[in-house]
Every structure is written in C-alpha cells, then in structure tokens.
Amino acid sequence: MKLRSLGPLLCLLAAAGMLALLCLWAGTPKQTAEQAEPEPLQDTVPEETEEPAPLSPLTIHAVTDGENLRRFSFTLEELIACVNGLSWQDSRSRLLPSKEDWSLLSTPETETSLAVDLYSVSQDPSVWFLPTVSAYLPPGEDQVRKLSLDLDEHSDTENKHEDYRILCRYVLRACLPQVGEDKLEALYETLDRQAYERRYDSPYSDQTVPYVLYYQGEVGVFPFFALGEYERITILPVTQEDLAALAARGTQLVDLDQWQP
C-alpha cells in the first residue's frame, strides 16, 4: 500500500484517539482543594443509656432515739442517691443500685446485739466475693445506724482491691463532704493499711472498740480486720459523748480537721 493511501486512515485513527482522551477527561471528576484532604472525624458523644443522677448532698448528723442509740439523719435511699450523684458526675455511671435490689440479710449473732435490718449489695450480687457495702437499719425503718464497706481479703486480687478503693472513695465522699478529695484518698490508704497493721482478736460486732477512730463533726470512721473476717471500713454516727466514752476505753481519736496525712 502506498503512503499516500494511508494518510486518511492515519488521520481517522488520530481523531478517534483524541476523542477517547476527551471522553476520559470529561468523565473524571475534578478534585478541589477541599476534596484533596479527608474531612476530619466528628467528635461523638456516646448516647446515655441511664437516666442522669443529680447531685444530692446528704444532711448528716447523729440522731439519738428513745433507747439512747445512735443513727444517722439520712436514709439508705438518700445515701444511694448521693453516691450515685457523685459517681455520675465523674464517670456518667451509677455506682449503687436502688434499695429494692439490695439483699436483706439476717445478721450473724456474733455481729450485733441490736435488732437491725442488714442491707447489702455489691457490683454483681451473683459474685459473692466482690467488695460490698452493708447498711444497718433499725427494723422496718429507713435511717442508717451504720455503714460497713467490706472486702473479702481471702480471695483478694489487684483488680478487686481497686474496686474496693472506688467503693470506699464514693461512700466516704458522701458521708464526709467537708473533707477534701485528696485527704479522703489519703484517709482510705491509711485505713486500708491500719486494718492489717493492728488486727483484732475478736469477731466484728457492735461492741467492737476501735483502736483508732477518725472523725469530723458527727461522723466517725474506723478500720477493722481479724483472721477469718472481712476487711471492713465502718462509718457510724458519733456524738461528743460517744467520743469521750471511746477515748476512756483506749481509742485513739483523730480529728480530720486537724489531721495531716
């Protein structure tokens, strides 16, 4: 074939190639400066699955009943609301369930000479060895006689002890609102250590005379541990009369307003 006869064919092929390039260019979206970089991820707030727990400070003082026995001015329901308000503020979670979900237990005869309703709860009631908060109430009544924060040290683990720290932190904050958080953390560390440094020879009971009692206003706190028993941090109402009686029996009294960790 002569070169002259190839001319029209070459022109036709060149035109077809140009047309294909134009179609490819037209079908490709233009990339703007805004599209050149990916959009930043939007911050998302997890949807709350629980109803918020408002802050509900306790009204705290010692009440003396007709039998000259002490109880706190607050009820178990008020304590639960206060603790949950504090934990919600920090972590958007409720630490304690409602009173209806606590277990009503019979009190061991060695533990109390008083008639009480003993309410107890842990983070998971189906797991018996988790840290527990116990509330001692007059039978059929709502006000709290004392609180006990309990740890079964026989099956203790680092994680479980941290759970105990958290439980103690919030209940102590609820009952001692005038003590700063740093000092309360130091108080927990001190109570936890002293429980094992000075062990008791007798089982825990309402007749236990504390080796040491920390107090502010009308709230007293002391540690307890005996072989075969739980570690306990007890919170109870105290009057000046009670403090004087304990001092006379050998209890070391520590005023939290003056205490320096």
PDB file of C-alpha atoms in Angstrom:
ATOM      1  CA  MET A   1       0.000   0.000   0.000  1.00  0.00           C
ATOM      2  CA  LYS A   2       1.267   3.463  -0.891  1.00  0.00           C
ATOM      3  CA  LEU A   3       1.946   6.008   1.845  1.00  0.00           C
ATOM      4  CA  ARG A   4      -0.450   8.428   0.162  1.00  0.00           C
ATOM      5  CA  SER A   5      -3.287   5.933   0.591  1.00  0.00           C
ATOM      6  CA  LEU A   6      -2.509   5.552   4.326  1.00  0.00           C
ATOM      7  CA  GLY A   7      -2.989   9.219   5.035  1.00  0.00           C
ATOM      8  CA  PRO A   8      -6.781   9.219   5.514  1.00  0.00           C
ATOM      9  CA  LEU A   9      -6.585   6.095   7.717  1.00  0.00           C
ATOM     10  CA  LEU A  10      -3.944   7.615   9.998  1.00  0.00           C
ATOM     11  CA  CYS A  11      -5.956  10.794  10.322  1.00  0.00           C
ATOM     12  CA  LEU A  12      -9.036   8.773  11.256  1.00  0.00           C
ATOM     13  CA  LEU A  13      -7.138   6.836  13.947  1.00  0.00           C
ATOM     14  CA  ALA A  14      -5.659  10.015  15.415  1.00  0.00           C
ATOM     15  CA  ALA A  15      -9.090  11.621  15.629  1.00  0.00           C
ATOM     16  CA  ALA A  16     -10.536   8.554  17.381  1.00  0.00           C
ATOM     17  CA  GLY A  17      -7.719   8.585  19.934  1.00  0.00           C
ATOM     18  CA  MET A  18      -8.252  12.271  20.645  1.00  0.00           C
ATOM     19  CA  LEU A  19     -11.974  11.699  21.102  1.00  0.00           C
ATOM     20  CA  ALA A  20     -11.307   8.862  23.595  1.00  0.00           C
ATOM     21  CA  LEU A  21      -8.996  11.093  25.626  1.00  0.00           C
ATOM     22  CA  LEU A  22     -11.569  13.855  25.716  1.00  0.00           C
ATOM     23  CA  CYS A  23     -14.266  11.425  26.935  1.00  0.00           C
ATOM     24  CA  LEU A  24     -11.980  10.057  29.651  1.00  0.00           C
ATOM     25  CA  TRP A  25     -11.102  13.569  30.830  1.00  0.00           C
ATOM     26  CA  ALA A  26     -14.745  14.652  30.846  1.00  0.00           C
ATOM     27  CA  GLY A  27     -15.766  11.618  32.908  1.00  0.00           C
ATOM     28  CA  THR A  28     -13.213  12.198  35.665  1.00  0.00           C
ATOM     29  CA  PRO A  29     -14.499  14.483  38.492  1.00  0.00           C
ATOM     30  CA  LYS A  30     -12.386  17.498  39.210  1.00  0.00           C
ATOM     31  CA  GLN A  31     -10.600  17.351  42.611  1.00  0.00           C
ATOM     32  CA  THR A  32     -10.919  20.580  44.540  1.00  0.00           C
ATOM     33  CA  ALA A  33      -8.664  21.698  47.352  1.00  0.00           C
ATOM     34  CA  GLU A  34     -11.451  20.772  49.794  1.00  0.00           C
ATOM     35  CA  GLN A  35     -11.656  17.251  48.382  1.00  0.00           C
ATOM     36  CA  ALA A  36      -7.911  16.745  48.307  1.00  0.00           C
ATOM     37  CA  GLU A  37      -7.779  16.092  52.081  1.00  0.00           C
ATOM     38  CA  PRO A  38     -10.222  13.885  54.006  1.00  0.00           C
ATOM     39  CA  GLU A  39     -12.749  15.544  56.286  1.00  0.00           C
ATOM     40  CA  PRO A  40     -11.794  15.307  59.979  1.00  0.00           C
ATOM     41  CA  LEU A  41     -13.847  12.845  62.036  1.00  0.00           C
ATOM     42  CA  GLN A  42     -16.541  14.496  64.064  1.00  0.00           C
ATOM     43  CA  ASP A  43     -16.364  14.073  67.836  1.00  0.00           C
ATOM     44  CA  THR A  44     -19.276  11.974  69.029  1.00  0.00           C
ATOM     45  CA  VAL A  45     -20.804  11.866  72.484  1.00  0.00           C
ATOM     46  CA  PRO A  46     -21.975   8.356  73.444  1.00  0.00           C
ATOM     47  CA  GLU A  47     -25.679   8.120  73.948  1.00  0.00           C
ATOM     48  CA  GLU A  48     -26.557   7.917  77.627  1.00  0.00           C
ATOM     49  CA  THR A  49     -28.423   4.724  78.399  1.00  0.00           C
ATOM     50  CA  GLU A  50     -29.207   5.651  82.005  1.00  0.00           C
ATOM     51  CA  GLU A  51     -31.207   8.489  83.459  1.00  0.00           C
ATOM     52  CA  PRO A  52     -28.765  11.072  84.860  1.00  0.00           C
ATOM     53  CA  ALA A  53     -28.236  11.006  88.620  1.00  0.00           C
ATOM     54  CA  PRO A  54     -28.305  14.550  90.037  1.00  0.00           C
ATOM     55  CA  LEU A  55     -26.041  15.618  92.875  1.00  0.00           C
ATOM     56  CA  SER A  56     -27.902  15.069  96.142  1.00  0.00           C
ATOM     57  CA  PRO A  57     -25.785  16.072  99.180  1.00  0.00           C
ATOM     58  CA  LEU A  58     -26.702  14.398 102.457  1.00  0.00           C
ATOM     59  CA  THR A  59     -27.894  16.157 105.569  1.00  0.00           C
ATOM     60  CA  ILE A  60     -25.663  14.500 108.148  1.00  0.00           C
ATOM     61  CA  HIS A  61     -25.915  14.493 111.920  1.00  0.00           C
ATOM     62  CA  ALA A  62     -26.305  11.938 114.693  1.00  0.00           C
ATOM     63  CA  VAL A  63     -29.835  11.194 115.846  1.00  0.00           C
ATOM     64  CA  THR A  64     -30.487   9.662 119.278  1.00  0.00           C
ATOM     65  CA  ASP A  65     -33.597   7.517 119.618  1.00  0.00           C
ATOM     66  CA  GLY A  66     -35.605   6.609 122.703  1.00  0.00           C
ATOM     67  CA  GLU A  67     -33.229   3.764 123.589  1.00  0.00           C
ATOM     68  CA  ASN A  68     -30.259   6.153 123.552  1.00  0.00           C
ATOM     69  CA  LEU A  69     -28.989   4.514 120.365  1.00  0.00           C
ATOM     70  CA  ARG A  70     -27.444   6.447 117.503  1.00  0.00           C
ATOM     71  CA  ARG A  71     -28.452   6.569 113.893  1.00  0.00           C
ATOM     72  CA  PHE A  72     -27.727   8.921 111.015  1.00  0.00           C
ATOM     73  CA  SER A  73     -30.216  11.546 109.940  1.00  0.00           C
ATOM     74  CA  PHE A  74     -30.148  10.213 106.350  1.00  0.00           C
ATOM     75  CA  THR A  75     -31.920   7.186 104.893  1.00  0.00           C
ATOM     76  CA  LEU A  76     -30.455   4.400 102.781  1.00  0.00           C
ATOM     77  CA  GLU A  77     -32.259   5.772  99.722  1.00  0.00           C
ATOM     78  CA  GLU A  78     -30.683   9.197 100.308  1.00  0.00           C
ATOM     79  CA  LEU A  79     -27.239   7.640 100.648  1.00  0.00           C
ATOM     80  CA  ILE A  80     -27.706   5.765  97.370  1.00  0.00           C
ATOM     81  CA  ALA A  81     -28.806   8.957  95.610  1.00  0.00           C
ATOM     82  CA  CYS A  82     -25.817  10.879  96.955  1.00  0.00           C
ATOM     83  CA  VAL A  83     -23.263   8.220  95.987  1.00  0.00           C
ATOM     84  CA  ASN A  84     -24.774   7.872  92.510  1.00  0.00           C
ATOM     85  CA  GLY A  85     -24.801  11.629  92.009  1.00  0.00           C
ATOM     86  CA  LEU A  86     -21.088  11.768  92.765  1.00  0.00           C
ATOM     87  CA  SER A  87     -20.207   8.800  90.541  1.00  0.00           C
ATOM     88  CA  TRP A  88     -22.386  10.130  87.711  1.00  0.00           C
ATOM     89  CA  GLN A  89     -20.593  13.466  87.877  1.00  0.00           C
ATOM     90  CA  ASP A  90     -17.251  11.687  87.448  1.00  0.00           C
ATOM     91  CA  SER A  91     -17.988   8.803  85.073  1.00  0.00           C
ATOM     92  CA  ARG A  92     -21.615   9.018  83.871  1.00  0.00           C
ATOM     93  CA  SER A  93     -22.455   5.824  85.733  1.00  0.00           C
ATOM     94  CA  ARG A  94     -24.389   4.844  88.832  1.00  0.00           C
ATOM     95  CA  LEU A  95     -22.306   3.002  91.418  1.00  0.00           C
ATOM     96  CA  LEU A  96     -25.138   1.630  93.581  1.00  0.00           C
ATOM     97  CA  PRO A  97     -28.490   0.070  92.624  1.00  0.00           C
ATOM     98  CA  SER A  98     -31.772   1.141  94.188  1.00  0.00           C
ATOM     99  CA  LYS A  99     -32.658  -0.211  97.626  1.00  0.00           C
ATOM    100  CA  GLU A 100     -35.074  -2.735  96.088  1.00  0.00           C
ATOM    101  CA  ASP A 101     -32.108  -4.513  94.508  1.00  0.00           C
ATOM    102  CA  TRP A 102     -30.122  -4.832  97.757  1.00  0.00           C
ATOM    103  CA  SER A 103     -30.200  -8.094  99.693  1.00  0.00           C
ATOM    104  CA  LEU A 104     -31.898  -8.086 103.083  1.00  0.00           C
ATOM    105  CA  LEU A 105     -29.757 -10.417 105.184  1.00  0.00           C
ATOM    106  CA  SER A 106     -30.006 -11.948 108.609  1.00  0.00           C
ATOM    107  CA  THR A 107     -27.335 -10.522 110.896  1.00  0.00           C
ATOM    108  CA  PRO A 108     -24.902 -13.006 112.498  1.00  0.00           C
ATOM    109  CA  GLU A 109     -25.465 -13.231 116.245  1.00  0.00           C
ATOM    110  CA  THR A 110     -21.776 -12.515 116.817  1.00  0.00           C
ATOM    111  CA  GLU A 111     -22.040  -9.287 114.852  1.00  0.00           C
ATOM    112  CA  THR A 112     -24.752  -7.351 116.642  1.00  0.00           C
ATOM    113  CA  SER A 113     -26.660  -7.328 119.900  1.00  0.00           C
ATOM    114  CA  LEU A 114     -29.196  -4.967 118.327  1.00  0.00           C
ATOM    115  CA  ALA A 115     -32.173  -5.830 116.195  1.00  0.00           C
ATOM    116  CA  VAL A 116     -31.304  -4.492 112.744  1.00  0.00           C
ATOM    117  CA  ASP A 117     -32.191  -4.921 109.097  1.00  0.00           C
ATOM    118  CA  LEU A 118     -28.922  -5.542 107.248  1.00  0.00           C
ATOM    119  CA  TYR A 119     -28.984  -4.479 103.611  1.00  0.00           C
ATOM    120  CA  SER A 120     -26.035  -5.463 101.465  1.00  0.00           C
ATOM    121  CA  VAL A 121     -25.029  -5.041  97.836  1.00  0.00           C
ATOM    122  CA  SER A 122     -22.013  -5.433  95.525  1.00  0.00           C
ATOM    123  CA  GLN A 123     -21.405  -4.553  91.878  1.00  0.00           C
ATOM    124  CA  ASP A 124     -22.548  -8.045  90.912  1.00  0.00           C
ATOM    125  CA  PRO A 125     -24.649  -9.809  93.565  1.00  0.00           C
ATOM    126  CA  SER A 126     -24.091 -13.149  91.820  1.00  0.00           C
ATOM    127  CA  VAL A 127     -20.357 -12.988  92.637  1.00  0.00           C
ATOM    128  CA  TRP A 128     -20.093 -13.444  96.394  1.00  0.00           C
ATOM    129  CA  PHE A 129     -16.504 -12.279  96.905  1.00  0.00           C
ATOM    130  CA  LEU A 130     -16.781  -8.793  95.357  1.00  0.00           C
ATOM    131  CA  PRO A 131     -16.422  -5.698  97.595  1.00  0.00           C
ATOM    132  CA  THR A 132     -19.666  -4.976  99.419  1.00  0.00           C
ATOM    133  CA  VAL A 133     -21.388  -2.077 101.127  1.00  0.00           C
ATOM    134  CA  SER A 134     -23.648  -3.010 104.046  1.00  0.00           C
ATOM    135  CA  ALA A 135     -26.178  -0.751 105.739  1.00  0.00           C
ATOM    136  CA  TYR A 136     -27.553  -1.480 109.205  1.00  0.00           C
ATOM    137  CA  LEU A 137     -31.070  -0.104 109.699  1.00  0.00           C
ATOM    138  CA  PRO A 138     -33.490  -0.239 112.649  1.00  0.00           C
ATOM    139  CA  PRO A 139     -36.087  -2.949 111.878  1.00  0.00           C
ATOM    140  CA  GLY A 140     -38.708  -1.646 109.496  1.00  0.00           C
ATOM    141  CA  GLU A 141     -37.187   1.852 109.374  1.00  0.00           C
ATOM    142  CA  ASP A 142     -35.166   3.785 106.834  1.00  0.00           C
ATOM    143  CA  GLN A 143     -32.469   5.727 108.670  1.00  0.00           C
ATOM    144  CA  VAL A 144     -28.992   4.193 108.718  1.00  0.00           C
ATOM    145  CA  ARG A 145     -27.411   3.115 112.024  1.00  0.00           C
ATOM    146  CA  LYS A 146     -24.006   2.463 110.459  1.00  0.00           C
ATOM    147  CA  LEU A 147     -22.316   1.509 107.212  1.00  0.00           C
ATOM    148  CA  SER A 148     -19.682  -1.142 106.602  1.00  0.00           C
ATOM    149  CA  LEU A 149     -17.503  -1.281 103.482  1.00  0.00           C
ATOM    150  CA  ASP A 150     -16.348  -4.881 103.222  1.00  0.00           C
ATOM    151  CA  LEU A 151     -13.598  -6.693 101.336  1.00  0.00           C
ATOM    152  CA  ASP A 152     -13.085 -10.456 101.395  1.00  0.00           C
ATOM    153  CA  GLU A 153      -9.295 -10.435 101.522  1.00  0.00           C
ATOM    154  CA  HIS A 154      -9.129 -14.247 101.289  1.00  0.00           C
ATOM    155  CA  SER A 155      -9.799 -14.020  97.540  1.00  0.00           C
ATOM    156  CA  ASP A 156      -8.259 -10.606  97.032  1.00  0.00           C
ATOM    157  CA  THR A 157      -6.837  -9.519  93.682  1.00  0.00           C
ATOM    158  CA  GLU A 158      -5.360  -6.248  92.474  1.00  0.00           C
ATOM    159  CA  ASN A 159      -8.458  -5.506  90.364  1.00  0.00           C
ATOM    160  CA  LYS A 160     -10.823  -6.329  93.200  1.00  0.00           C
ATOM    161  CA  HIS A 161      -8.876  -4.119  95.601  1.00  0.00           C
ATOM    162  CA  GLU A 162      -9.187  -1.276  93.089  1.00  0.00           C
ATOM    163  CA  ASP A 163     -12.959  -1.869  93.042  1.00  0.00           C
ATOM    164  CA  TYR A 164     -12.887  -1.634  96.833  1.00  0.00           C
ATOM    165  CA  ARG A 165     -10.987   1.648  96.630  1.00  0.00           C
ATOM    166  CA  ILE A 166     -13.614   3.075  94.286  1.00  0.00           C
ATOM    167  CA  LEU A 167     -16.478   1.932  96.523  1.00  0.00           C
ATOM    168  CA  CYS A 168     -14.826   3.430  99.619  1.00  0.00           C
ATOM    169  CA  ARG A 169     -13.956   6.638  97.796  1.00  0.00           C
ATOM    170  CA  TYR A 170     -17.557   7.463  96.886  1.00  0.00           C
ATOM    171  CA  VAL A 171     -19.195   6.387 100.141  1.00  0.00           C
ATOM    172  CA  LEU A 172     -16.596   8.325 102.154  1.00  0.00           C
ATOM    173  CA  ARG A 173     -17.140  11.376  99.919  1.00  0.00           C
ATOM    174  CA  ALA A 174     -20.876  11.136 100.553  1.00  0.00           C
ATOM    175  CA  CYS A 175     -20.517  10.853 104.335  1.00  0.00           C
ATOM    176  CA  LEU A 176     -17.598  13.283 104.798  1.00  0.00           C
ATOM    177  CA  PRO A 177     -18.383  16.037 102.265  1.00  0.00           C
ATOM    178  CA  GLN A 178     -16.279  18.656 104.078  1.00  0.00           C
ATOM    179  CA  VAL A 179     -13.075  16.635 103.729  1.00  0.00           C
ATOM    180  CA  GLY A 180     -11.169  17.359 100.517  1.00  0.00           C
ATOM    181  CA  GLU A 181     -10.809  14.607  97.928  1.00  0.00           C
ATOM    182  CA  ASP A 182      -7.022  14.377  98.285  1.00  0.00           C
ATOM    183  CA  LYS A 183      -7.324  13.954 102.045  1.00  0.00           C
ATOM    184  CA  LEU A 184     -10.115  11.382 101.606  1.00  0.00           C
ATOM    185  CA  GLU A 185      -7.876   9.373  99.276  1.00  0.00           C
ATOM    186  CA  ALA A 186      -5.116   9.506 101.902  1.00  0.00           C
ATOM    187  CA  LEU A 187      -7.665   8.503 104.552  1.00  0.00           C
ATOM    188  CA  TYR A 188      -8.646   5.421 102.563  1.00  0.00           C
ATOM    189  CA  GLU A 189      -4.984   4.446 102.131  1.00  0.00           C
ATOM    190  CA  THR A 190      -4.417   4.888 105.877  1.00  0.00           C
ATOM    191  CA  LEU A 191      -7.495   2.887 106.882  1.00  0.00           C
ATOM    192  CA  ASP A 192      -6.616   0.107 104.438  1.00  0.00           C
ATOM    193  CA  ARG A 193      -3.087  -0.137 105.830  1.00  0.00           C
ATOM    194  CA  GLN A 194      -4.061   0.115 109.514  1.00  0.00           C
ATOM    195  CA  ALA A 195      -6.664  -2.625 109.155  1.00  0.00           C
ATOM    196  CA  TYR A 196      -3.827  -5.130 108.655  1.00  0.00           C
ATOM    197  CA  GLU A 197      -1.294  -3.499 110.962  1.00  0.00           C
ATOM    198  CA  ARG A 198      -3.491  -3.878 114.045  1.00  0.00           C
ATOM    199  CA  ARG A 199      -5.632  -6.980 113.795  1.00  0.00           C
ATOM    200  CA  TYR A 200      -8.464  -7.656 116.212  1.00  0.00           C
ATOM    201  CA  ASP A 201      -8.677 -10.843 118.251  1.00  0.00           C
ATOM    202  CA  SER A 202     -12.495 -10.920 118.349  1.00  0.00           C
ATOM    203  CA  PRO A 203     -15.083 -11.025 115.544  1.00  0.00           C
ATOM    204  CA  TYR A 204     -16.597  -7.825 114.221  1.00  0.00           C
ATOM    205  CA  SER A 205     -19.604  -6.647 116.251  1.00  0.00           C
ATOM    206  CA  ASP A 206     -21.383  -3.544 117.503  1.00  0.00           C
ATOM    207  CA  GLN A 207     -19.344  -3.975 120.681  1.00  0.00           C
ATOM    208  CA  THR A 208     -16.008  -3.594 118.873  1.00  0.00           C
ATOM    209  CA  VAL A 209     -13.924  -0.848 120.450  1.00  0.00           C
ATOM    210  CA  PRO A 210     -11.851   0.749 117.665  1.00  0.00           C
ATOM    211  CA  TYR A 211      -8.103   1.017 118.081  1.00  0.00           C
ATOM    212  CA  VAL A 212      -8.339   4.312 116.207  1.00  0.00           C
ATOM    213  CA  LEU A 213     -11.292   6.411 115.063  1.00  0.00           C
ATOM    214  CA  TYR A 214     -11.159   9.280 112.585  1.00  0.00           C
ATOM    215  CA  TYR A 215     -13.982  11.768 112.905  1.00  0.00           C
ATOM    216  CA  GLN A 216     -15.370  15.012 111.590  1.00  0.00           C
ATOM    217  CA  GLY A 217     -18.478  16.571 113.059  1.00  0.00           C
ATOM    218  CA  GLU A 218     -20.796  13.698 113.953  1.00  0.00           C
ATOM    219  CA  VAL A 219     -19.304  11.109 111.586  1.00  0.00           C
ATOM    220  CA  GLY A 220     -16.726   8.549 112.748  1.00  0.00           C
ATOM    221  CA  VAL A 221     -14.700   6.089 110.626  1.00  0.00           C
ATOM    222  CA  PHE A 222     -12.521   3.177 111.701  1.00  0.00           C
ATOM    223  CA  PRO A 223     -10.774   0.157 110.110  1.00  0.00           C
ATOM    224  CA  PHE A 224     -11.218  -3.469 111.142  1.00  0.00           C
ATOM    225  CA  PHE A 225      -9.672  -6.808 110.269  1.00  0.00           C
ATOM    226  CA  ALA A 226      -9.462 -10.124 112.127  1.00  0.00           C
ATOM    227  CA  LEU A 227      -8.320 -13.540 110.935  1.00  0.00           C
ATOM    228  CA  GLY A 228     -11.136 -15.272 109.087  1.00  0.00           C
ATOM    229  CA  GLU A 229     -13.058 -11.979 108.714  1.00  0.00           C
ATOM    230  CA  TYR A 230     -13.553  -9.333 106.056  1.00  0.00           C
ATOM    231  CA  GLU A 231     -11.546  -6.174 105.956  1.00  0.00           C
ATOM    232  CA  ARG A 232     -14.048  -3.502 106.948  1.00  0.00           C
ATOM    233  CA  ILE A 233     -14.200   0.271 106.996  1.00  0.00           C
ATOM    234  CA  THR A 234     -17.034   1.270 109.301  1.00  0.00           C
ATOM    235  CA  ILE A 235     -18.840   4.620 109.153  1.00  0.00           C
ATOM    236  CA  LEU A 236     -21.036   5.456 112.138  1.00  0.00           C
ATOM    237  CA  PRO A 237     -22.686   8.453 113.840  1.00  0.00           C
ATOM    238  CA  VAL A 238     -20.891   9.805 116.920  1.00  0.00           C
ATOM    239  CA  THR A 239     -21.643  12.490 119.490  1.00  0.00           C
ATOM    240  CA  GLN A 240     -19.185  14.214 121.806  1.00  0.00           C
ATOM    241  CA  GLU A 241     -20.433  11.822 124.497  1.00  0.00           C
ATOM    242  CA  ASP A 242     -19.556   8.850 122.295  1.00  0.00           C
ATOM    243  CA  LEU A 243     -16.089  10.224 121.565  1.00  0.00           C
ATOM    244  CA  ALA A 244     -15.387  10.744 125.256  1.00  0.00           C
ATOM    245  CA  ALA A 245     -16.555   7.201 126.054  1.00  0.00           C
ATOM    246  CA  LEU A 246     -14.336   5.719 123.332  1.00  0.00           C
ATOM    247  CA  ALA A 247     -11.314   7.718 124.472  1.00  0.00           C
ATOM    248  CA  ALA A 248     -11.880   6.416 128.009  1.00  0.00           C
ATOM    249  CA  ARG A 249     -11.741   2.861 126.624  1.00  0.00           C
ATOM    250  CA  GLY A 250      -8.446   3.439 124.859  1.00  0.00           C
ATOM    251  CA  THR A 251      -9.483   4.505 121.354  1.00  0.00           C
ATOM    252  CA  GLN A 252      -7.101   6.911 119.652  1.00  0.00           C
ATOM    253  CA  LEU A 253      -9.233   9.787 118.340  1.00  0.00           C
ATOM    254  CA  VAL A 254      -8.122  11.661 115.221  1.00  0.00           C
ATOM    255  CA  ASP A 255      -9.877  14.908 114.276  1.00  0.00           C
ATOM    256  CA  LEU A 256      -9.921  15.014 110.470  1.00  0.00           C
ATOM    257  CA  ASP A 257      -9.972  18.809 110.518  1.00  0.00           C
ATOM    258  CA  GLN A 258      -6.541  18.710 112.183  1.00  0.00           C
ATOM    259  CA  TRP A 259      -5.168  15.520 110.618  1.00  0.00           C
ATOM    260  CA  GLN A 260      -2.279  15.824 108.206  1.00  0.00           C
ATOM    261  CA  PRO A 261      -1.679  12.649 106.134  1.00  0.00           C
TER     262      PRO A 261
END
